[in-house]
Tab-separated table of C-alpha atoms and ligand atoms in Angstrom:
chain	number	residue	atom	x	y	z
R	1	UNK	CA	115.774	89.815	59.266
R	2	UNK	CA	112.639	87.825	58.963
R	3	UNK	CA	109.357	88.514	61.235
R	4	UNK	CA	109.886	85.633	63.139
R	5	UNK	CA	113.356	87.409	64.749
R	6	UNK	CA	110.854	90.180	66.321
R	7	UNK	CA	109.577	88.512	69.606
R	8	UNK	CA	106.929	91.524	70.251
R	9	UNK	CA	105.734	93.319	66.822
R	10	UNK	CA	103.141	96.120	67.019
R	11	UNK	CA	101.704	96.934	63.726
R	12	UNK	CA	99.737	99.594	62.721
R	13	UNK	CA	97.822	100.304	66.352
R	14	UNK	CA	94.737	102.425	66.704
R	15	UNK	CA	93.056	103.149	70.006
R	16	UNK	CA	90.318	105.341	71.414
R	17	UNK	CA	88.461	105.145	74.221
R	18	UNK	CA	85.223	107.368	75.020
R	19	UNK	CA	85.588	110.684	76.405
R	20	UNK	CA	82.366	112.671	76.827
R	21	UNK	CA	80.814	110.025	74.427
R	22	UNK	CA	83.111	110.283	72.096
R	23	UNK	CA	85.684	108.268	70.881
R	24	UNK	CA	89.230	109.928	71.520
R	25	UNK	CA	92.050	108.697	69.659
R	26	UNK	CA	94.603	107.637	72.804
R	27	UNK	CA	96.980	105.378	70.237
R	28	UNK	CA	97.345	106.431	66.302
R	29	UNK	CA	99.119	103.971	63.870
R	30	UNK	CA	101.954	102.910	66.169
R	31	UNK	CA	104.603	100.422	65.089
R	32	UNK	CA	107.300	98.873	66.810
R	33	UNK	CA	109.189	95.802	67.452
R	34	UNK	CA	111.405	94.315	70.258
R	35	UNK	CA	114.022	91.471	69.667
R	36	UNK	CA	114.221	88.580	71.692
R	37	UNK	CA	115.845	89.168	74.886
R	38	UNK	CA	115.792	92.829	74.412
R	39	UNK	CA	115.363	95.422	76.778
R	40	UNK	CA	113.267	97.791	75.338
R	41	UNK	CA	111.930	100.907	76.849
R	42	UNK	CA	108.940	103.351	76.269
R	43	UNK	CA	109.654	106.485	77.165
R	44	UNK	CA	106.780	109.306	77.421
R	45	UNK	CA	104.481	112.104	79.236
R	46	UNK	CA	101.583	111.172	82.078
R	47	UNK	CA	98.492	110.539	79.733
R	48	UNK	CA	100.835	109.589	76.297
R	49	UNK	CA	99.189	106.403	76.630
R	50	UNK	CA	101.835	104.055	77.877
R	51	UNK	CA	99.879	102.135	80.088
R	52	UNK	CA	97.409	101.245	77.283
R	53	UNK	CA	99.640	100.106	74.967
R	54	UNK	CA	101.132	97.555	77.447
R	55	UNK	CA	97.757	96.841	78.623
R	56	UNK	CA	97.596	96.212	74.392
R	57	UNK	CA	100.916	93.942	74.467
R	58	UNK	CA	99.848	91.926	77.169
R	59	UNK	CA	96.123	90.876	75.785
R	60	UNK	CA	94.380	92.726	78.249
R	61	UNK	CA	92.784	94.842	75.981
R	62	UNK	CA	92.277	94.704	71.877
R	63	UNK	CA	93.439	97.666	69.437
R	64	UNK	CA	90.627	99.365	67.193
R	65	UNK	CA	93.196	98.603	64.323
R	66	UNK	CA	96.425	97.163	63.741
R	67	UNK	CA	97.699	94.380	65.662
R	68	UNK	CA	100.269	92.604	68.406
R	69	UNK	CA	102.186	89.507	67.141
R	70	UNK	CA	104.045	87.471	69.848
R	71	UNK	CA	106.627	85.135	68.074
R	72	UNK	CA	104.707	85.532	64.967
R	73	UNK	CA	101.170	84.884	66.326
R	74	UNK	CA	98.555	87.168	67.314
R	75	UNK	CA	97.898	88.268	70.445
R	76	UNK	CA	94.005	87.730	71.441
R	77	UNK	CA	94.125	87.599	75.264
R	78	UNK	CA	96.594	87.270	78.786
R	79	UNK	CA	99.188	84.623	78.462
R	80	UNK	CA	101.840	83.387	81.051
R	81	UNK	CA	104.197	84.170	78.608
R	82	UNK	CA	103.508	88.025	78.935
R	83	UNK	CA	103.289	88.938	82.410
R	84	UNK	CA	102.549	92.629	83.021
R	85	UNK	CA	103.748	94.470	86.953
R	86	UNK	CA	102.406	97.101	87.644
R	87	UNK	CA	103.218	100.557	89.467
R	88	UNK	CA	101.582	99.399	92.744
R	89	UNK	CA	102.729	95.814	92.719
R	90	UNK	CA	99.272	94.279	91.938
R	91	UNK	CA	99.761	92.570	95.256
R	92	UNK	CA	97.079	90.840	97.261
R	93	UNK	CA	97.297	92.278	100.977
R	94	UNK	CA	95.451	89.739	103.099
R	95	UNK	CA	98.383	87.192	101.704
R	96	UNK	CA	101.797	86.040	102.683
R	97	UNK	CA	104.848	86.495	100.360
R	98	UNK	CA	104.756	83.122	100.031
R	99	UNK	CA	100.772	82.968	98.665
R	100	UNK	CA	101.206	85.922	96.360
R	101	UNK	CA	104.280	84.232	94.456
R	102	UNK	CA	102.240	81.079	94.772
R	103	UNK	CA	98.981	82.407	93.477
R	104	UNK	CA	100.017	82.053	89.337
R	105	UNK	CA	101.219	78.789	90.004
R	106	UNK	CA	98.045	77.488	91.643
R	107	UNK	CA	96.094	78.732	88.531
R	108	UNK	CA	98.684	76.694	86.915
R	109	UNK	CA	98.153	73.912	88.939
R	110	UNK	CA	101.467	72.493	89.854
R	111	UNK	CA	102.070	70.507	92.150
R	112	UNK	CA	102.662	71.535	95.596
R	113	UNK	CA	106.698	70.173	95.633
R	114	UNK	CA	107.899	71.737	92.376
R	115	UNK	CA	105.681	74.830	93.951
R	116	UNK	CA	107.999	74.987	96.619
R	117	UNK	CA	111.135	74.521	94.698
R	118	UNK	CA	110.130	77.357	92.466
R	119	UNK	CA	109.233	79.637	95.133
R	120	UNK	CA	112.748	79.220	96.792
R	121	UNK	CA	114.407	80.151	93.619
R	122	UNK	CA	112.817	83.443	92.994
R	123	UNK	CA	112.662	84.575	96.889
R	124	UNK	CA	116.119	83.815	96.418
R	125	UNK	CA	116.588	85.502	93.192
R	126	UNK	CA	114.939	88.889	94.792
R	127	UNK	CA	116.596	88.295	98.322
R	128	UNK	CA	113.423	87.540	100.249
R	129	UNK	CA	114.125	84.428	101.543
R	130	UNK	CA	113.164	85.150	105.052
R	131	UNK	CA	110.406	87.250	104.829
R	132	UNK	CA	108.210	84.437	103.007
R	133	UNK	CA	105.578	84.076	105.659
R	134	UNK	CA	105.502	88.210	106.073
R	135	UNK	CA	102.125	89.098	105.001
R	136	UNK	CA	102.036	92.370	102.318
R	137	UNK	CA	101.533	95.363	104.285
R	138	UNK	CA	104.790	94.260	107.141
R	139	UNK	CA	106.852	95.372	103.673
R	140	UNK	CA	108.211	98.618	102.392
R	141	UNK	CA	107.964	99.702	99.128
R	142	UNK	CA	110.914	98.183	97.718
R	143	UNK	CA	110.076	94.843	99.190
R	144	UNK	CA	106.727	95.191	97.676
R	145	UNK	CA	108.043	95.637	94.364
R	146	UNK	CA	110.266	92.765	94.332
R	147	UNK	CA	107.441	90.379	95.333
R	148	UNK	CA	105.733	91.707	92.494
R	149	UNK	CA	108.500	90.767	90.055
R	150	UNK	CA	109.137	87.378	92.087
R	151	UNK	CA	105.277	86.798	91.382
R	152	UNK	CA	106.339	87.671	87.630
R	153	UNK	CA	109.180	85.453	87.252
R	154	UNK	CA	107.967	82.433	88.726
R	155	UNK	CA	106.032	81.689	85.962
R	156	UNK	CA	109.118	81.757	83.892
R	157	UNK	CA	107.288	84.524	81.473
R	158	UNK	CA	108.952	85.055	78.059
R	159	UNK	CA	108.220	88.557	78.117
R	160	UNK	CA	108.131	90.731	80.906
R	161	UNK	CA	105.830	93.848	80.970
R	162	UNK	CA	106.591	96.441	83.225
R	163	UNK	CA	104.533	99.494	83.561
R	164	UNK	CA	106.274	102.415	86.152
R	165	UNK	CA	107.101	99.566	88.142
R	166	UNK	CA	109.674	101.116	90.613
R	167	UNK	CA	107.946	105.135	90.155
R	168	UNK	CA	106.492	105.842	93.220
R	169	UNK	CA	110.220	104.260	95.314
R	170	UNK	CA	112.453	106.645	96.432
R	171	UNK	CA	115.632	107.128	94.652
R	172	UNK	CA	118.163	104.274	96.460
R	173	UNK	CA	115.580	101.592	96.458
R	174	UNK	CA	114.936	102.032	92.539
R	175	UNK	CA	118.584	102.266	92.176
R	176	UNK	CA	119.355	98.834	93.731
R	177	UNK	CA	115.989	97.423	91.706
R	178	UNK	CA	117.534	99.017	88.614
R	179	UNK	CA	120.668	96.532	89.504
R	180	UNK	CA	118.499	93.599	90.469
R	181	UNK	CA	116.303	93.344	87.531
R	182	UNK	CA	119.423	94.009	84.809
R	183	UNK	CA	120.533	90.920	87.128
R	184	UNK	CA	117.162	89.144	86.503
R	185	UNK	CA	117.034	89.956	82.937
R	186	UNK	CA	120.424	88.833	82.454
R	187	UNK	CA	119.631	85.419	83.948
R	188	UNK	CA	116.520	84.782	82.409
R	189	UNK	CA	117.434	86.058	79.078
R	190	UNK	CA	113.503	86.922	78.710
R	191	UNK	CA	112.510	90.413	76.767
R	192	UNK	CA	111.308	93.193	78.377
R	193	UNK	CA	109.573	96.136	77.852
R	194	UNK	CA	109.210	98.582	80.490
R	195	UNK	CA	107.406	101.938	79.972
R	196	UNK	CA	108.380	104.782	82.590
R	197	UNK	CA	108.266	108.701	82.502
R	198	UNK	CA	111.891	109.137	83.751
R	199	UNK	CA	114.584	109.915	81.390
R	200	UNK	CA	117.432	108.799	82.755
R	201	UNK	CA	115.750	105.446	84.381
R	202	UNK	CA	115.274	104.405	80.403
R	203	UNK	CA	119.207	105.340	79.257
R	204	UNK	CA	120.450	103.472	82.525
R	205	UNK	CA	117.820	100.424	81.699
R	206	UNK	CA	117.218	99.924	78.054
R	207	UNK	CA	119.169	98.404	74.706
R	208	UNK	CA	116.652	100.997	72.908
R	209	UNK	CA	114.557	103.859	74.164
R	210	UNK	CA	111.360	104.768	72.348
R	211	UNK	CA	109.626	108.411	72.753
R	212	UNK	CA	106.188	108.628	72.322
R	213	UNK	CA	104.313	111.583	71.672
R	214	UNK	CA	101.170	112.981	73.595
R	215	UNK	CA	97.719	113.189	71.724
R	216	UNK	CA	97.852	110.530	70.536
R	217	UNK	CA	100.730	108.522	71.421
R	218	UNK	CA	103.206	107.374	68.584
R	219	UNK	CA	107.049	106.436	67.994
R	220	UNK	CA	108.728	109.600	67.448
R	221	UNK	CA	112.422	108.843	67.999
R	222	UNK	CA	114.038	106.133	69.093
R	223	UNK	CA	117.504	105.546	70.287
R	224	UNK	CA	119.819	102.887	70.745
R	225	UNK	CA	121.952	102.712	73.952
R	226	UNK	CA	125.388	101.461	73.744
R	227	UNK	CA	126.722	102.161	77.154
R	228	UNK	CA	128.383	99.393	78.615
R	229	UNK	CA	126.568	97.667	81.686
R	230	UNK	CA	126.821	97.827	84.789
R	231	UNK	CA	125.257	101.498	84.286
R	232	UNK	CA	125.062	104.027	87.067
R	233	UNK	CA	122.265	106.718	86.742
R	234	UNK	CA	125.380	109.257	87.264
R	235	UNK	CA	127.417	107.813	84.604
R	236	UNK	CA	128.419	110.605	82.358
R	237	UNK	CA	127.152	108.866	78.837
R	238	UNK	CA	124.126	107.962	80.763
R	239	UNK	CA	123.373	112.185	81.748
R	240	UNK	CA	124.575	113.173	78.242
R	241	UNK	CA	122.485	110.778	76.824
R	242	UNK	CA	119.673	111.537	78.961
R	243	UNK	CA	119.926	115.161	78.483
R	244	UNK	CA	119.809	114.830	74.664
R	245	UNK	CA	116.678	112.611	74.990
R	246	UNK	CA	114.991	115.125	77.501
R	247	UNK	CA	115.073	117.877	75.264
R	248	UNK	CA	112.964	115.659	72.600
R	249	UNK	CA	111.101	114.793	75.546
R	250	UNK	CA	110.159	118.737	76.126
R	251	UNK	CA	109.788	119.500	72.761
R	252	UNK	CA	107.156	116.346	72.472
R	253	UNK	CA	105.085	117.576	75.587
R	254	UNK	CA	105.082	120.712	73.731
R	255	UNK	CA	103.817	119.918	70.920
R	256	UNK	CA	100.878	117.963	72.129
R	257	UNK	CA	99.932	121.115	74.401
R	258	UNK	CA	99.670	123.136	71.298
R	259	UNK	CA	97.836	120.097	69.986
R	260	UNK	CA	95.721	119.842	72.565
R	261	UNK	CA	94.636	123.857	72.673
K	301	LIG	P1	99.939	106.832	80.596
K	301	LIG	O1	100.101	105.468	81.150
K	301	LIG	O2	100.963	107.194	79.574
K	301	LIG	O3	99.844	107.889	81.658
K	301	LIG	P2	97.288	105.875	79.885
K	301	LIG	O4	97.432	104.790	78.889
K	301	LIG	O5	96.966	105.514	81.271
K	301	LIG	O6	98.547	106.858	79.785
K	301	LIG	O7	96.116	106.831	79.398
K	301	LIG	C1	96.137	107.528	78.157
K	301	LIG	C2	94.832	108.290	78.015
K	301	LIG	O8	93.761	107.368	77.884
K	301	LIG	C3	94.506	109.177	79.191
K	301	LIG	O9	93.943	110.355	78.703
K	301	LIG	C4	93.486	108.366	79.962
K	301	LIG	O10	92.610	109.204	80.649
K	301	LIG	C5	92.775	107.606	78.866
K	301	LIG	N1	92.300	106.285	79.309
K	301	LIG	C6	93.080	105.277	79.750
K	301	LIG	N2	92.349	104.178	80.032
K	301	LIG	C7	91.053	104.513	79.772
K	301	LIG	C8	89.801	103.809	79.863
K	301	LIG	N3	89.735	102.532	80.263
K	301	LIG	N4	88.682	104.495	79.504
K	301	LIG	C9	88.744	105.768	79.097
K	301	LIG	N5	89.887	106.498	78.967
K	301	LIG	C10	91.018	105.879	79.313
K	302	LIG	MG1	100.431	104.779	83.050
């Protein structure tokens, strides 16, 4: 396999960020890749540094060390071709559904007709057709969340970052997201990487888990998921799975207490 076959490719990343004036190592030498049209997942603790490192990925922010290739080239700031969603949705509350899908493609400038055309598509695509002219705060937290990837999508992104995007939902309404995005994903054949904290949300989700370690955060295991799709979060391979991973999971957290004492 050449480099070029690795759509995302993390080399050698190093990051700290000041704690009580001084630097405190958050990343250490982390290397990974994801495949085009992959579904990769990044599995670890509260504070392993997840959000940084797709804050990293998506030119937000710039390692110490080591670096992000995207098709081969280096990543040096935000892109349309990496579009990150966050936990919250990101959304803009004094807007309609409409303007907050519409607000990347304004930046973008395009025109006003293939705006529209786009628009229908993805409120289609996340079943939101007729709340477009709801403003933010008339939706629940489901409906939030699929704006939020609508808002993604519509800028036809080649990788999609996704960081906790459906923790704070209750369990039903991240079970039907879990089904819409494999839905999206499989339509848009665009790579994702989406970090979360919940076991069994990664086995149901990913091609490939990754487990990072606490203090600092690095690759410790990684595991490939064969289970056919569609994938129910009660699925027996996906708890026997998940119960295998959780127990590296515990033993990770632990380790990184010790570390930490
Ligand atoms: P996770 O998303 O896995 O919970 P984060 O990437 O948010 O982890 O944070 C990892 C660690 O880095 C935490 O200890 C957090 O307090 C610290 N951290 C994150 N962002 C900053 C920042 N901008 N400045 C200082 N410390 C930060
Ligand atoms: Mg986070």
């Amino acid at each position: 396999m050449s480099s070029s076959d690795f759509h995302i490719q993390l080399r050698g990343i190093k990051k700290s960020y000041l704690f009580r004036k001084k630097p405190r190592l958050i990343l250490d030498n982390l290397d990974f890749t994801a495949k085009k049209g992959e579904f990769l997942c990044l599995l670890g603790a509260s504070g392993s540094g997840k959000s940084t490192l797709v804050r990293l990925i998506a030119g937000l922010e710039q390692p110490d060390s080591g670096s992000v290739l995207h098709g081969g080239q280096k990543v040096s700031a935000p892109s349309d071709k990496r579009i990150l969603v966050f936990q919250d949705g990101a959304l803009f509350p004094w807007l309609t559904v409409e303007e907050n899908i519409a607000f990347g493609l304004n930046s973008k400038k395009i025109p006003r007709s293939e705006q529209k055309e786009k628009i229908d598509k993805v409120l289609k695509t996340v079943g939101l057709e007729e709340f477009r002219q709801a403003y933010i705060h008339q939706l629940s937290g489901g409906m939030k969340q699929r704006v939020a990837i609508a808002r993604a999508i519509v800028l036809e992104p080649e990788v999609l970052l996704m960081d906790e995007p459906f923790a704070a939902l209750d369990a039903q309404t991240r079970d039907q997201l879990h089904l819409e995005l494999q839905d999206i994903w499989r339509k848009t054949g665009c790579t994702i990487v989406f970090v979360t904290h919940n076991v069994r949300e990664s086995v149901r989700l990913g091609d490939r888990v990754l487990l990072l370690s606490s203090n600092p955060g690095k690759v410790v295991k990684e595991y490939s998921v064969s289970i056919p799709h569609p994938r129910y979060i009660e699925d027996h391979a996906v708890v026997d799975l998940s119960r295998e991973i959780l127990k590296s999971l515990k033993l990770v957290v632990q380790a990184s207490e010790q570390s930490a004492k």
